[in-house]
mmCIF file of C-alpha atoms in Angstrom:
data_model
loop_
_atom_site.group_PDB
_atom_site.id
_atom_site.type_symbol
_atom_site.label_atom_id
_atom_site.label_comp_id
_atom_site.label_asym_id
_atom_site.label_seq_id
_atom_site.Cartn_x
_atom_site.Cartn_y
_atom_site.Cartn_z
ATOM 1 C CA ASP A 1 93.488 131.019 53.161
ATOM 2 C CA GLN A 2 95.114 129.307 50.601
ATOM 3 C CA GLN A 3 93.769 125.791 51.235
ATOM 4 C CA VAL A 4 96.102 124.199 48.048
ATOM 5 C CA LYS A 5 99.723 125.433 47.598
ATOM 6 C CA GLN A 6 102.308 125.046 44.875
ATOM 7 C CA ASN A 7 105.252 127.018 46.206
ATOM 8 C CA SER A 8 107.355 127.176 43.477
ATOM 9 C CA PRO A 9 106.077 129.553 40.800
ATOM 10 C CA SER A 10 108.535 128.097 37.919
ATOM 11 C CA LEU A 11 110.371 124.936 37.124
ATOM 12 C CA SER A 12 113.123 124.699 34.154
ATOM 13 C CA VAL A 13 114.264 121.105 33.018
ATOM 14 C CA GLN A 14 116.308 120.116 30.699
ATOM 15 C CA GLU A 15 114.529 117.955 28.003
ATOM 16 C CA GLY A 16 114.500 113.934 28.499
ATOM 17 C CA ARG A 17 115.386 114.816 32.096
ATOM 18 C CA ILE A 18 112.379 114.335 35.065
ATOM 19 C CA SER A 19 110.392 117.128 35.994
ATOM 20 C CA ILE A 20 108.627 117.002 39.359
ATOM 21 C CA LEU A 21 105.839 119.703 40.285
ATOM 22 C CA ASN A 22 104.818 119.881 44.193
ATOM 23 C CA CYS A 23 101.764 120.639 46.011
ATOM 24 C CA ASP A 24 100.791 120.675 49.395
ATOM 25 C CA TYR A 25 97.177 121.131 50.595
ATOM 26 C CA THR A 26 95.700 121.771 54.333
ATOM 27 C CA ASN A 27 92.263 120.511 54.178
ATOM 28 C CA SER A 28 92.520 117.230 55.520
ATOM 29 C CA MET A 29 88.850 116.372 54.187
ATOM 30 C CA PHE A 30 90.271 116.721 50.367
ATOM 31 C CA ASP A 31 89.766 113.062 49.133
ATOM 32 C CA TYR A 32 90.407 113.539 45.404
ATOM 33 C CA PHE A 33 93.143 115.316 43.772
ATOM 34 C CA LEU A 34 93.926 116.225 39.907
ATOM 35 C CA TRP A 35 96.382 117.842 37.772
ATOM 36 C CA TYR A 36 95.717 120.494 34.826
ATOM 37 C CA LYS A 37 98.070 121.664 32.304
ATOM 38 C CA LYS A 38 96.818 125.003 30.675
ATOM 39 C CA TYR A 39 98.833 126.828 27.530
ATOM 40 C CA PRO A 40 98.650 130.517 26.962
ATOM 41 C CA ALA A 41 94.981 131.606 25.968
ATOM 42 C CA GLU A 42 93.610 128.589 26.419
ATOM 43 C CA GLY A 43 91.416 126.916 29.338
ATOM 44 C CA PRO A 44 92.998 124.145 31.863
ATOM 45 C CA THR A 45 93.488 120.830 30.346
ATOM 46 C CA PHE A 46 92.613 117.644 32.729
ATOM 47 C CA LEU A 47 95.832 115.862 33.034
ATOM 48 C CA ILE A 48 95.849 113.011 35.602
ATOM 49 C CA SER A 49 94.210 112.392 38.895
ATOM 50 C CA ILE A 50 94.240 110.545 42.418
ATOM 51 C CA SER A 51 91.683 109.425 44.965
ATOM 52 C CA SER A 52 92.586 109.282 48.622
ATOM 53 C CA ILE A 53 92.760 105.641 48.679
ATOM 54 C CA LYS A 54 96.058 105.516 46.669
ATOM 55 C CA ASP A 55 98.936 106.834 46.892
ATOM 56 C CA LYS A 56 100.171 106.336 43.246
ATOM 57 C CA ASN A 57 98.587 106.412 39.807
ATOM 58 C CA GLU A 58 100.350 106.546 36.509
ATOM 59 C CA ASP A 59 99.432 107.377 33.179
ATOM 60 C CA GLY A 60 102.328 107.065 30.205
ATOM 61 C CA ARG A 61 105.124 109.594 31.043
ATOM 62 C CA PHE A 62 102.607 111.326 34.082
ATOM 63 C CA THR A 63 102.941 109.634 37.775
ATOM 64 C CA VAL A 64 101.034 111.104 40.232
ATOM 65 C CA PHE A 65 102.279 110.819 44.099
ATOM 66 C CA LEU A 66 100.333 111.235 47.316
ATOM 67 C CA ASN A 67 101.374 111.320 50.879
ATOM 68 C CA LYS A 68 98.313 111.630 52.892
ATOM 69 C CA SER A 69 100.231 111.788 56.251
ATOM 70 C CA ALA A 70 102.314 114.558 54.735
ATOM 71 C CA LYS A 71 99.540 116.288 52.787
ATOM 72 C CA HIS A 72 101.582 116.397 49.783
ATOM 73 C CA LEU A 73 101.183 115.110 46.196
ATOM 74 C CA SER A 74 103.427 115.590 43.626
ATOM 75 C CA LEU A 75 103.390 115.209 39.641
ATOM 76 C CA HIS A 76 106.559 113.622 37.704
ATOM 77 C CA ILE A 77 107.141 113.798 34.140
ATOM 78 C CA VAL A 78 109.663 111.392 32.560
ATOM 79 C CA PRO A 79 110.708 111.755 30.194
ATOM 80 C CA SER A 80 110.033 115.811 29.887
ATOM 81 C CA GLN A 81 109.808 116.852 26.281
ATOM 82 C CA PRO A 82 109.344 120.916 25.400
ATOM 83 C CA GLY A 83 105.566 120.495 24.613
ATOM 84 C CA ASP A 84 105.376 119.828 28.366
ATOM 85 C CA SER A 85 106.184 123.375 28.785
ATOM 86 C CA ALA A 86 103.122 125.091 30.322
ATOM 87 C CA VAL A 87 101.692 125.639 33.733
ATOM 88 C CA TYR A 88 100.196 123.537 35.834
ATOM 89 C CA PHE A 89 97.612 123.338 38.242
ATOM 90 C CA CYS A 90 97.022 121.077 41.170
ATOM 91 C CA ALA A 91 93.692 120.558 42.288
ATOM 92 C CA ALA A 92 91.525 119.453 45.068
ATOM 93 C CA SER A 93 88.216 118.147 46.291
ATOM 94 C CA ALA A 94 86.015 116.884 49.171
ATOM 95 C CA GLY A 95 83.496 114.735 49.753
ATOM 96 C CA GLY A 96 83.736 112.105 47.104
ATOM 97 C CA ALA A 97 82.850 114.538 44.356
ATOM 98 C CA THR A 98 84.437 116.796 42.060
ATOM 99 C CA ASN A 99 82.039 119.493 41.464
ATOM 100 C CA LYS A 100 83.835 122.121 43.434
ATOM 101 C CA LEU A 101 87.580 121.958 42.869
ATOM 102 C CA ILE A 102 90.216 124.036 44.917
ATOM 103 C CA PHE A 103 92.954 125.007 42.810
ATOM 104 C CA GLY A 104 96.614 125.979 43.592
ATOM 105 C CA THR A 105 98.248 128.771 41.849
ATOM 106 C CA GLY A 106 100.287 126.912 39.306
ATOM 107 C CA THR A 107 103.673 126.245 38.268
ATOM 108 C CA LEU A 108 105.577 127.449 35.068
ATOM 109 C CA LEU A 109 107.237 124.232 33.499
ATOM 110 C CA ALA A 110 109.611 125.299 30.894
ATOM 111 C CA VAL A 111 111.226 122.326 29.166
ATOM 112 C CA GLN A 112 114.494 123.103 27.585
ATOM 113 C CA PRO A 113 115.335 121.569 24.377
ATOM 114 C CA GLY B 1 80.004 121.320 19.503
ATOM 115 C CA ALA B 2 83.512 119.016 19.932
ATOM 116 C CA GLY B 3 84.385 121.306 23.052
ATOM 117 C CA VAL B 4 83.164 124.009 25.565
ATOM 118 C CA SER B 5 82.666 127.322 23.628
ATOM 119 C CA GLN B 6 83.064 130.373 25.580
ATOM 120 C CA THR B 7 81.871 133.980 24.161
ATOM 121 C CA PRO B 8 82.705 136.462 23.705
ATOM 122 C CA SER B 9 86.773 135.672 23.977
ATOM 123 C CA ASN B 10 87.456 139.634 25.156
ATOM 124 C CA LYS B 11 85.147 141.756 26.653
ATOM 125 C CA VAL B 12 86.178 145.183 27.524
ATOM 126 C CA THR B 13 83.707 147.396 29.623
ATOM 127 C CA GLU B 14 83.541 150.436 31.614
ATOM 128 C CA LYS B 15 83.198 150.288 35.188
ATOM 129 C CA GLY B 16 79.569 150.495 36.786
ATOM 130 C CA LYS B 17 77.805 148.569 33.160
ATOM 131 C CA TYR B 18 76.251 145.362 33.141
ATOM 132 C CA VAL B 19 77.980 142.460 31.298
ATOM 133 C CA GLU B 20 76.828 139.002 30.214
ATOM 134 C CA LEU B 21 79.266 135.968 29.397
ATOM 135 C CA ARG B 22 78.163 133.048 27.693
ATOM 136 C CA CYS B 23 79.105 129.398 27.659
ATOM 137 C CA ASP B 24 77.699 126.267 25.119
ATOM 138 C CA PRO B 25 78.888 123.103 27.154
ATOM 139 C CA ILE B 26 79.642 120.234 25.362
ATOM 140 C CA SER B 27 76.378 118.359 24.019
ATOM 141 C CA GLY B 28 74.923 116.156 26.486
ATOM 142 C CA HIS B 29 77.052 117.225 29.604
ATOM 143 C CA THR B 30 74.960 117.782 32.343
ATOM 144 C CA ALA B 31 77.105 119.461 34.878
ATOM 145 C CA LEU B 32 78.134 122.929 34.263
ATOM 146 C CA TYR B 33 80.889 125.299 36.087
ATOM 147 C CA TRP B 34 81.880 128.503 36.538
ATOM 148 C CA TYR B 35 85.440 129.941 37.716
ATOM 149 C CA ARG B 36 87.227 132.605 37.702
ATOM 150 C CA GLN B 37 91.130 133.028 37.205
ATOM 151 C CA SER B 38 92.637 136.487 38.440
ATOM 152 C CA LEU B 39 96.368 137.312 37.448
ATOM 153 C CA GLY B 40 98.962 134.792 39.084
ATOM 154 C CA GLN B 41 96.304 132.948 40.959
ATOM 155 C CA GLY B 42 94.339 129.491 39.928
ATOM 156 C CA PRO B 43 90.821 129.561 38.727
ATOM 157 C CA GLU B 44 88.115 130.003 41.790
ATOM 158 C CA PHE B 45 85.081 128.400 41.800
ATOM 159 C CA LEU B 46 82.149 130.308 41.295
ATOM 160 C CA ILE B 47 78.994 128.372 40.403
ATOM 161 C CA TYR B 48 78.112 124.708 39.792
ATOM 162 C CA PHE B 49 74.797 123.712 37.856
ATOM 163 C CA GLN B 50 73.696 120.170 37.538
ATOM 164 C CA GLY B 51 70.642 120.614 34.561
ATOM 165 C CA THR B 52 68.750 123.729 34.981
ATOM 166 C CA GLY B 53 69.482 124.410 38.657
ATOM 167 C CA ALA B 54 72.346 125.730 40.601
ATOM 168 C CA ALA B 55 73.215 122.769 43.009
ATOM 169 C CA ASP B 56 76.325 124.995 44.306
ATOM 170 C CA ASP B 57 76.794 128.827 44.122
ATOM 171 C CA SER B 58 78.874 129.384 47.052
ATOM 172 C CA GLY B 59 81.677 130.592 44.898
ATOM 173 C CA LEU B 60 79.811 134.099 44.032
ATOM 174 C CA PRO B 61 81.473 136.940 45.487
ATOM 175 C CA ASN B 62 78.242 139.040 45.887
ATOM 176 C CA ASP B 63 75.046 139.642 44.827
ATOM 177 C CA ARG B 64 76.117 141.819 41.701
ATOM 178 C CA PHE B 65 77.257 138.088 40.303
ATOM 179 C CA PHE B 66 74.326 135.851 38.996
ATOM 180 C CA ALA B 67 74.247 133.008 36.413
ATOM 181 C CA VAL B 68 71.456 131.184 34.562
ATOM 182 C CA ARG B 69 71.367 128.019 32.741
ATOM 183 C CA PRO B 70 67.218 127.737 32.021
ATOM 184 C CA GLU B 71 67.178 124.804 29.325
ATOM 185 C CA GLY B 72 70.316 122.895 30.595
ATOM 186 C CA SER B 73 72.655 123.825 28.148
ATOM 187 C CA VAL B 74 73.858 127.377 27.338
ATOM 188 C CA SER B 75 74.489 129.047 30.825
ATOM 189 C CA THR B 76 75.021 132.535 31.185
ATOM 190 C CA LEU B 77 77.111 134.328 33.926
ATOM 191 C CA LYS B 78 76.036 138.080 34.742
ATOM 192 C CA ILE B 79 77.963 140.881 36.198
ATOM 193 C CA GLN B 80 76.006 143.742 37.254
ATOM 194 C CA ARG B 81 77.725 147.362 37.997
ATOM 195 C CA THR B 82 81.174 146.200 36.981
ATOM 196 C CA GLU B 83 84.201 147.041 39.184
ATOM 197 C CA ARG B 84 87.587 147.228 38.191
ATOM 198 C CA GLY B 85 88.273 143.982 40.975
ATOM 199 C CA ASP B 86 86.095 141.939 38.247
ATOM 200 C CA SER B 87 89.091 142.012 35.752
ATOM 201 C CA ALA B 88 89.961 138.486 35.232
ATOM 202 C CA VAL B 89 89.428 135.428 33.001
ATOM 203 C CA TYR B 90 86.039 133.884 33.509
ATOM 204 C CA LEU B 91 86.166 130.259 32.515
ATOM 205 C CA CYS B 92 83.406 127.651 31.561
ATOM 206 C CA ALA B 93 83.478 124.080 32.138
ATOM 207 C CA SER B 94 81.400 120.995 31.522
ATOM 208 C CA SER B 95 81.061 117.412 32.239
ATOM 209 C CA LEU B 96 78.910 114.058 32.196
ATOM 210 C CA GLY B 97 77.782 114.305 35.364
ATOM 211 C CA PRO B 98 78.631 115.905 38.691
ATOM 212 C CA ASP B 99 80.995 112.925 39.733
ATOM 213 C CA SER B 100 83.833 113.292 37.227
ATOM 214 C CA SER B 101 86.839 111.369 38.074
ATOM 215 C CA HIS B 102 88.508 112.509 34.920
ATOM 216 C CA GLY B 103 87.902 116.144 35.719
ATOM 217 C CA TYR B 104 86.319 118.789 33.803
ATOM 218 C CA THR B 105 86.746 120.016 29.965
ATOM 219 C CA PHE B 106 87.282 123.631 29.835
ATOM 220 C CA GLY B 107 86.583 126.407 27.618
ATOM 221 C CA SER B 108 89.203 128.748 26.599
ATOM 222 C CA GLY B 109 87.466 131.942 28.869
ATOM 223 C CA THR B 110 86.082 135.201 28.485
ATOM 224 C CA ARG B 111 89.219 138.107 29.429
ATOM 225 C CA LEU B 112 86.749 140.843 31.076
ATOM 226 C CA THR B 113 88.279 143.960 31.553
ATOM 227 C CA VAL B 114 86.854 146.574 33.579
ATOM 228 C CA VAL B 115 88.454 150.070 32.615
#
């Protein structure tokens, strides 16, 4: 039972354009959501997060949008850069604490120069 | 150290053998986590320590898996009677406390291959 789903295994975008990565979840108890970026042979690196009391959080080129009614969140990267090429994981937690994260299967983003 | 350190980076073992995977968290981080990432999947929660005690071990798949953190710093994940299905990257992470709005800091992982 996959509680966090990333239905696009890969995405290719031109440098300078917007990258939109999507994530859906099924558990209505989730109240905190995070995005991680992972390069090969490295551990995941925290990117940005959002609490369920908000619908948007922005950090530089990265913005996360949360639609609770649709149980959907998305990560926007603009403008995309070749160094953004990596696997992006969506993760969620419940109960106000992030000590147990449920991850999606990841989306491989390739930014073409 | 500056980051979370995991040793060894790679481990190949024969089916049925015992293995230990080590994690050195960031100094001062009281919370420590173990996750497992199989090929094509996202990280899967195994266990969470707050200090020396396992606060949540609900992700350990069976009693062949055990983890300790005796002094509240270094942790060891122990797998008995390894099976081929245990092959995965085992990730360790740490955070200042149990409720980190900035997520955890992960190590680079130990790639375990059971042959």
